[in-house]
Coordinates of C-alpha atoms and ligand atoms in Angstrom, one line a residue:
M1 CA 159.8 63.7 121.5
T2 CA 159.1 64.6 125.1
T3 CA 155.7 65.2 126.5
T4 CA 154.8 67.1 129.7
N5 CA 152.8 65.3 132.4
P6 CA 149.9 67.7 133.3
E7 CA 150.3 66.7 136.9
N8 CA 153.8 68.1 136.9
I9 CA 152.7 71.6 135.7
T10 CA 152.8 74.3 138.3
P11 CA 150.3 77.3 138.1
D12 CA 153.0 79.8 136.9
Q13 CA 154.1 77.5 134.0
P14 CA 152.5 78.1 130.5
P15 CA 150.2 75.3 129.3
P16 CA 151.9 72.6 127.2
R17 CA 152.1 73.0 123.4
E18 CA 149.4 70.3 122.7
R19 CA 146.9 72.1 124.9
R20 CA 147.7 75.5 123.4
N21 CA 147.1 74.1 119.9
F22 CA 143.8 72.5 121.0
L23 CA 142.6 75.8 122.4
A24 CA 143.7 77.8 119.3
E25 CA 141.9 75.3 117.0
G26 CA 138.7 75.4 119.1
A27 CA 138.7 79.2 119.0
A28 CA 139.2 79.3 115.3
I29 CA 136.3 76.9 114.7
V30 CA 134.0 79.0 116.9
I31 CA 135.0 82.3 115.2
G32 CA 134.8 80.7 111.8
G33 CA 131.3 79.4 112.5
I34 CA 130.1 82.8 113.7
V35 CA 131.5 84.6 110.7
G36 CA 130.1 81.9 108.3
L37 CA 126.6 82.0 109.8
F38 CA 126.3 85.8 109.6
P39 CA 125.5 86.0 105.9
V40 CA 123.1 83.1 106.2
A41 CA 121.2 85.0 109.0
V42 CA 121.2 88.2 106.9
G43 CA 119.9 86.2 103.9
L44 CA 117.1 84.6 105.9
G45 CA 116.1 88.0 107.3
V46 CA 115.8 89.4 103.9
I47 CA 113.7 86.4 102.7
F48 CA 111.3 86.3 105.6
D49 CA 111.1 90.1 106.3
P50 CA 107.9 90.7 104.2
L51 CA 106.1 87.8 105.9
F52 CA 106.5 89.3 109.4
R53 CA 106.6 93.0 108.6
P54 CA 103.5 94.9 109.6
K55 CA 101.6 96.5 106.7
K56 CA 102.5 100.1 106.5
K57 CA 99.9 102.8 105.8
G58 CA 100.6 106.1 104.2
P59 CA 99.4 109.5 105.5
G60 CA 96.0 108.8 104.0
G61 CA 95.8 105.3 105.3
K62 CA 95.2 104.0 101.8
V63 CA 96.6 100.6 101.1
I64 CA 95.6 99.0 97.8
G65 CA 94.0 95.6 97.9
G66 CA 90.5 95.8 99.2
G67 CA 90.2 99.3 100.8
F68 CA 88.1 102.3 99.7
V69 CA 90.0 105.1 97.9
R70 CA 88.9 108.7 97.7
I71 CA 88.4 109.6 94.0
A72 CA 86.7 112.9 93.8
S73 CA 83.9 115.0 95.2
L74 CA 80.3 114.7 94.0
D75 CA 80.4 118.3 92.8
S76 CA 83.0 117.4 90.2
L77 CA 80.5 115.2 88.3
P78 CA 78.0 116.7 85.9
E79 CA 74.3 116.2 86.8
N80 CA 73.4 114.9 83.3
G81 CA 75.0 111.5 84.0
Q82 CA 77.9 111.9 81.6
P83 CA 80.8 109.7 82.8
Q84 CA 84.1 111.3 83.8
Q85 CA 87.4 109.6 84.1
F86 CA 89.6 109.9 87.2
P87 CA 93.0 108.5 88.1
V88 CA 93.1 106.3 91.2
I89 CA 95.9 107.4 93.5
A90 CA 96.7 105.0 96.4
D91 CA 99.5 103.7 98.4
R92 CA 100.8 100.4 97.1
L93 CA 102.6 97.7 98.9
D94 CA 104.2 94.7 97.3
A95 CA 106.2 92.0 99.0
W96 CA 109.3 94.2 99.4
N97 CA 108.5 97.8 98.8
Y98 CA 106.0 100.5 99.8
F99 CA 105.0 103.1 97.2
P100 CA 103.0 106.0 98.6
D101 CA 100.5 107.9 96.4
E102 CA 101.0 106.0 93.1
R103 CA 98.6 105.9 90.2
V104 CA 97.2 102.4 90.4
G105 CA 94.5 102.6 87.8
S106 CA 91.6 104.7 86.6
V107 CA 87.8 104.7 87.0
F108 CA 84.8 106.2 85.3
L109 CA 82.3 107.9 87.6
R110 CA 78.8 109.0 86.6
R111 CA 76.1 110.6 88.7
V112 CA 72.8 108.7 88.5
G113 CA 70.9 110.5 91.3
E114 CA 71.1 113.2 93.9
N115 CA 73.4 111.1 96.1
E116 CA 74.1 108.2 93.8
V117 CA 77.2 107.5 91.7
Q118 CA 78.1 104.6 89.5
A119 CA 81.7 103.6 89.2
F120 CA 83.5 101.4 86.6
N121 CA 87.0 100.2 86.3
S122 CA 88.5 101.6 83.0
V123 CA 90.0 98.3 82.1
C124 CA 88.3 96.4 79.3
P125 CA 87.1 93.0 80.5
H126 CA 88.1 91.4 77.1
L127 CA 91.9 91.6 77.3
G128 CA 92.8 94.5 79.5
C129 CA 93.1 97.6 77.2
L130 CA 91.7 100.8 78.6
V131 CA 88.3 101.9 77.4
S132 CA 87.5 105.5 76.6
Y133 CA 84.2 107.3 76.6
A134 CA 83.0 108.6 73.2
R135 CA 81.4 111.8 74.5
G136 CA 79.4 112.7 71.4
K137 CA 78.1 109.1 70.9
N138 CA 77.4 108.3 74.6
Y139 CA 79.1 105.0 74.8
F140 CA 82.3 103.4 76.0
H141 CA 84.7 102.0 73.4
C142 CA 87.7 99.9 73.6
P143 CA 90.2 100.6 70.7
C144 CA 91.9 97.2 70.8
H145 CA 89.2 94.9 69.5
N146 CA 86.2 97.2 69.3
S147 CA 84.3 96.3 72.4
A148 CA 81.5 98.8 73.2
F149 CA 79.5 99.4 76.3
Q150 CA 76.5 101.5 77.1
V151 CA 76.8 104.5 79.5
D152 CA 75.6 102.2 82.3
G153 CA 78.4 99.7 81.6
E154 CA 76.2 97.1 79.8
K155 CA 77.6 95.5 76.7
I156 CA 76.4 96.7 73.3
D157 CA 75.7 93.7 71.2
N158 CA 75.5 94.7 67.6
P159 CA 75.1 91.9 65.0
D160 CA 77.2 93.8 62.5
K161 CA 80.0 94.4 64.9
P162 CA 80.6 91.5 67.3
N163 CA 81.6 92.6 70.8
P164 CA 84.4 90.4 72.0
S165 CA 84.1 91.4 75.7
P166 CA 82.8 88.4 77.7
R167 CA 80.9 90.7 80.2
A168 CA 79.8 94.2 81.0
L169 CA 82.3 96.8 82.3
D170 CA 83.4 96.0 85.8
S171 CA 81.4 98.1 88.2
L172 CA 83.0 99.1 91.5
E173 CA 81.4 99.6 94.9
V174 CA 80.9 103.2 96.1
D175 CA 80.8 104.1 99.8
E176 CA 77.2 105.4 100.0
E177 CA 77.5 106.5 103.6
K178 CA 80.5 108.7 103.0
L179 CA 78.9 110.0 99.8
T180 CA 75.7 111.0 101.7
Q181 CA 77.5 112.4 104.7
T182 CA 80.5 114.2 103.1
G183 CA 79.8 114.5 99.4
E184 CA 83.1 112.7 98.7
I185 CA 83.2 109.7 96.4
W186 CA 85.2 106.8 97.8
V187 CA 85.4 103.7 95.6
K188 CA 86.5 100.2 96.5
F189 CA 89.1 99.9 93.7
Q190 CA 89.7 96.4 92.4
N191 CA 91.0 94.8 89.3
F192 CA 89.4 91.7 87.8
Y193 CA 90.5 88.9 85.6
T194 CA 90.0 89.6 82.0
G195 CA 88.6 87.2 79.4
K196 CA 86.1 85.5 81.8
K197 CA 82.3 85.7 81.7
E198 CA 82.3 86.0 85.5
K199 CA 83.7 89.0 87.3
V200 CA 86.4 87.6 89.5
A201 CA 88.6 90.0 91.6
K202 CA 92.3 89.5 91.4
Ligands
LIG1 S1 90.9 94.4 75.0 FE1 89.2 95.6 74.7 S2 88.2 94.7 73.1 FE2 89.9 93.5 73.4

């Protein structure tokens, strides 16, 4: 086999076969590396996207997880203190998706003064069923294991009917300033761990 001495190559001669093979192999490695890295880069982007993505807000600027949510106007509550149940509609954001205007829970509201409202999460603190308000009997009742609560959310302890709930209904903060200034009821909607004596927000 004969080899070409590079020093004998003139500029208008093609490069020798060995050099051509070397260049072709080098190019194939580079292109293969780029093509192989592309799916890895896409995968990493998908994995880390939620960590770096700025939190979106919907038209109402409502993002669940600590913010106040508008529930109703004060006019919609009876003056006699009877609780009314309302859905909580808010924008929800999980690690991957944004859900505008979703039902994320429900609350009971009751008027307790000219500009004072009490709010309770409808979830039973025992194991998480939804309580309802027994209108004729003036108390909250959970159908799952018979927890019962007074109209102000306190537990009803009846020796004949043990109440399995470890605590009172979970009260929620109402934005008093907005209520006084606008007559609108904004509630800091939160869910709490069930089955615990203490009220611990999730
Ligand atoms: S979940 Fe309400 S009493 Fe058990």
